[in-house]
Each structure stands twice: as C-alpha cells, then as structure tokens.
Short mmCIF file of C-alpha atoms in Angstrom, two decimals:
data_model
loop_
_atom_site.label_atom_id
_atom_site.label_comp_id
_atom_site.label_asym_id
_atom_site.label_seq_id
_atom_site.Cartn_x
_atom_site.Cartn_y
_atom_site.Cartn_z
CA MET J 1 -31.48 1.58 9.69
CA THR J 2 -32.19 -1.75 11.31
CA GLU J 3 -30.01 -3.03 14.11
CA ASP J 4 -28.80 -5.80 11.76
CA ALA J 5 -27.63 -3.21 9.22
CA LYS J 6 -25.51 -1.39 11.80
CA ASP J 7 -21.80 -2.05 11.96
CA GLU J 8 -19.22 -1.67 14.69
CA VAL J 9 -18.66 1.99 13.80
CA ASP J 10 -22.37 2.77 14.19
CA ARG J 11 -22.21 1.28 17.69
CA LEU J 12 -19.01 3.18 18.51
CA VAL J 13 -20.48 6.50 17.32
CA ALA J 14 -23.71 5.92 19.26
CA ALA J 15 -21.71 5.25 22.42
CA TRP J 16 -19.70 8.45 21.99
CA GLN J 17 -22.85 10.45 21.26
CA ALA J 18 -24.35 9.15 24.50
CA GLU J 19 -21.20 9.81 26.54
CA ARG J 20 -20.20 13.11 24.93
CA PRO J 21 -23.29 14.79 23.46
CA ASP J 22 -21.34 18.07 23.55
CA LEU J 23 -19.01 16.86 20.75
CA ASP J 24 -19.66 16.47 17.03
CA VAL J 25 -18.62 12.87 16.41
CA GLU J 26 -19.80 12.78 12.77
CA PRO J 27 -16.23 12.44 11.36
CA LEU J 28 -16.04 9.04 13.06
CA HIS J 29 -18.66 7.69 10.63
CA VAL J 30 -16.14 8.01 7.79
CA LEU J 31 -12.71 8.04 9.37
CA SER J 32 -13.24 5.13 11.76
CA ARG J 33 -14.45 3.05 8.82
CA VAL J 34 -11.39 4.07 6.80
CA SER J 35 -9.16 3.13 9.74
CA ARG J 36 -10.86 -0.24 10.24
CA LEU J 37 -10.74 -0.96 6.50
CA ALA J 38 -7.01 -0.10 6.44
CA LYS J 39 -6.36 -2.67 9.17
CA HIS J 40 -8.31 -5.35 7.31
CA LEU J 41 -6.54 -4.47 4.05
CA ASP J 42 -3.14 -4.66 5.72
CA ARG J 43 -3.86 -8.16 7.04
CA ALA J 44 -5.19 -9.35 3.68
CA ARG J 45 -2.28 -7.85 1.75
CA ARG J 46 0.25 -9.46 4.09
CA ALA J 47 -1.44 -12.82 3.51
CA SER J 48 -1.51 -12.26 -0.26
CA PHE J 49 2.19 -11.36 -0.36
CA ALA J 50 3.09 -14.31 1.88
CA GLU J 51 1.50 -16.66 -0.68
CA HIS J 52 4.30 -15.51 -3.00
CA GLY J 53 7.05 -15.60 -0.38
CA LEU J 54 7.19 -11.82 0.07
CA GLU J 55 7.00 -9.43 2.98
CA PRO J 56 5.15 -6.13 2.45
CA TRP J 57 8.41 -4.16 2.37
CA GLU J 58 9.81 -6.52 -0.28
CA PHE J 59 6.67 -6.04 -2.37
CA ASP J 60 7.03 -2.24 -2.04
CA VAL J 61 10.62 -2.23 -3.32
CA LEU J 62 10.01 -4.77 -6.07
CA THR J 63 6.90 -2.99 -7.35
CA ALA J 64 8.72 0.34 -7.39
CA LEU J 65 11.32 -1.25 -9.66
CA ARG J 66 8.65 -2.98 -11.78
CA ARG J 67 6.72 0.28 -12.29
CA ALA J 68 9.90 1.98 -13.50
CA GLY J 69 9.65 -0.03 -16.73
CA ARG J 70 12.46 -1.76 -18.57
CA PRO J 71 15.19 -2.26 -17.53
CA TYR J 72 13.38 -2.22 -14.14
CA GLU J 73 16.04 -0.28 -12.29
CA LEU J 74 16.26 2.77 -10.08
CA SER J 75 18.84 4.48 -7.93
CA PRO J 76 18.63 3.87 -4.19
CA GLY J 77 17.54 7.53 -3.86
CA ALA J 78 14.63 6.99 -6.23
CA LEU J 79 13.67 3.89 -4.25
CA LEU J 80 13.74 5.97 -1.05
CA ARG J 81 11.29 8.44 -2.54
CA ALA J 82 9.05 5.67 -3.87
CA THR J 83 8.86 3.76 -0.59
CA LEU J 84 9.18 6.57 1.98
CA VAL J 85 11.88 4.98 4.14
CA THR J 86 15.25 6.21 5.41
CA SER J 87 18.49 5.59 3.54
CA GLY J 88 19.72 3.15 6.21
CA THR J 89 16.51 1.17 5.95
CA MET J 90 16.70 1.13 2.16
CA THR J 91 20.33 -0.07 2.22
CA ASN J 92 19.30 -2.94 4.50
CA ARG J 93 16.35 -3.80 2.29
CA ILE J 94 18.42 -3.79 -0.88
CA ASP J 95 21.06 -5.99 0.81
CA ARG J 96 18.39 -8.51 1.81
CA LEU J 97 16.80 -8.52 -1.65
CA VAL J 98 20.22 -9.03 -3.26
CA GLN J 99 20.83 -12.01 -0.94
CA ALA J 100 17.41 -13.41 -1.92
CA GLY J 101 18.33 -13.09 -5.61
CA LEU J 102 15.43 -10.75 -6.36
CA VAL J 103 17.48 -7.64 -7.21
CA ARG J 104 21.06 -6.83 -8.17
CA ARG J 105 23.23 -3.75 -7.87
CA ARG J 106 25.38 -2.38 -10.65
CA PRO J 107 27.47 0.75 -11.07
CA ASP J 108 25.58 3.71 -12.53
CA PRO J 109 27.23 4.42 -15.90
CA ASP J 110 26.23 8.09 -15.61
CA ASP J 111 27.53 8.60 -12.05
CA ARG J 112 30.83 7.02 -11.03
CA ARG J 113 29.84 7.16 -7.34
CA GLY J 114 26.31 5.87 -7.86
CA VAL J 115 24.69 2.48 -8.18
CA LEU J 116 21.52 1.23 -9.77
CA VAL J 117 19.27 -1.45 -8.35
CA SER J 118 17.46 -3.66 -10.84
CA LEU J 119 15.08 -6.60 -10.76
CA THR J 120 16.50 -10.02 -11.53
CA ASP J 121 14.47 -12.42 -13.64
CA ALA J 122 13.42 -14.17 -10.41
CA GLY J 123 12.39 -10.83 -8.90
CA LEU J 124 10.32 -9.97 -11.97
CA VAL J 125 8.50 -13.32 -11.90
CA ARG J 126 7.84 -13.05 -8.14
CA VAL J 127 6.57 -9.47 -8.18
CA ASP J 128 4.34 -10.07 -11.20
CA ALA J 129 2.77 -13.12 -9.54
CA ALA J 130 2.26 -11.28 -6.26
CA PHE J 131 0.75 -8.25 -7.98
CA THR J 132 -1.61 -10.41 -10.04
CA GLY J 133 -2.75 -12.20 -6.88
CA LEU J 134 -3.24 -8.92 -5.04
CA LEU J 135 -5.34 -7.48 -7.86
CA ARG J 136 -7.56 -10.57 -7.92
CA TRP J 137 -8.21 -10.19 -4.21
CA GLU J 138 -8.82 -6.44 -4.45
CA GLN J 139 -11.20 -6.87 -7.40
CA ASP J 140 -13.19 -9.37 -5.35
CA LEU J 141 -13.33 -6.91 -2.46
CA MET J 142 -14.55 -4.08 -4.71
CA SER J 143 -17.15 -6.23 -6.50
CA SER J 144 -19.86 -5.18 -4.02
CA LEU J 145 -19.63 -1.64 -5.45
CA THR J 146 -20.73 -0.61 -8.92
CA PRO J 147 -18.05 0.85 -11.19
CA HIS J 148 -19.66 4.28 -10.69
CA ASP J 149 -19.59 3.87 -6.90
CA GLN J 150 -15.94 2.80 -7.09
CA GLN J 151 -15.08 5.94 -9.06
CA THR J 152 -17.05 8.13 -6.65
CA LEU J 153 -15.37 6.57 -3.62
CA ALA J 154 -11.93 6.95 -5.22
CA ALA J 155 -12.61 10.63 -5.92
CA LEU J 156 -13.81 11.30 -2.38
CA LEU J 157 -10.84 9.51 -0.82
CA ARG J 158 -8.47 11.38 -3.17
CA THR J 159 -9.90 14.66 -1.85
CA LEU J 160 -9.35 13.57 1.76
CA LEU J 161 -5.85 12.25 1.09
CA ALA J 162 -4.60 15.15 -1.05
CA PRO J 163 -3.37 17.33 1.83
CA PHE J 164 -1.14 14.49 3.02
CA ASP J 165 0.43 13.64 -0.32
CA THR J 166 3.27 15.70 -1.69
CA PHE J 167 4.87 15.38 -5.07
CA ASP J 168 8.42 16.27 -6.09
#
C-alpha cells in the first residue's frame, strides 16, 4: 500500500504497533474505521435533518410513527422501545412535537388509561421529505461500493452488531 493510499486509521495502527508491539492491534483496522465513519455519518445526518427543520431525535420519533403504517400511530411505550429512550424523555419529546404540530395525542380506544401518538399531516410531509433527502445522501455515499460489496459489508456488520441488538 502506498503512503497516499493510507488513511488516518493506518497511521494510528502503525503508531500503536510501534509503541506497543506486545499488543494485537488488528481490531483497530476495522473498529476505528467504524467509529470514525459513525462520527461522519452523525454529522451528515444532522445536517440532512436540519435542511428539513428537524433534530435527530425528532426524526427518530417521526420515522417510528411513519414505519408503523397507517394511521401512523403508536403508544408512548411502543415509541420508547423504537427509540431506546426513557419514559420521561419520551414524554418531553412528544410534548415538543405536539407543540410543533408534527404529532397529536388521542385517547386509546382500547385502553381507557392509554393514549396514542399519531403523525399530523404536517408531520407526515416533513418526515417523508427528510427521509427522502437522507436516502439520497446515503445512496451517494454508498455509490463507491458495488451492490455486491454493499451486501457483503451489510452482512459483516450485521454479524458484529448482532450481540448488541435484542428483540422483544
């Protein structure tokens, strides 16, 4: 590999190999790149959402509702599970989205003590536009990989991520 072809992770690994030859630093080749990519993706996603007047947490809640299908509503508990936040945080987020006119609450007809949170028309338009913009950006990012390479990478990352993901 030429010096021009090396990236920051190659330099980081070489430095650790020189300083700590007693350690196997091979995992850094993959995991440091994943970590760096995650930081770049977070910045780009924030910028993409901001183009549509959304914060990342707003996008998370709105897309959870959108993925639920018509009538685009879920209980606060289902939103908790979909977004991995505490109930207090979710209550605050729902309150703010109601104030912004992107979601509404209504009594759950099947549970007198429960409520359902649903997308408003404005919320549906906003989340669809933001998701379309995000996908355009992500497709551009992935265009340097062949479809086969994308599938291979997805499968390898799925294997690494599986121990961390739990399903109800």
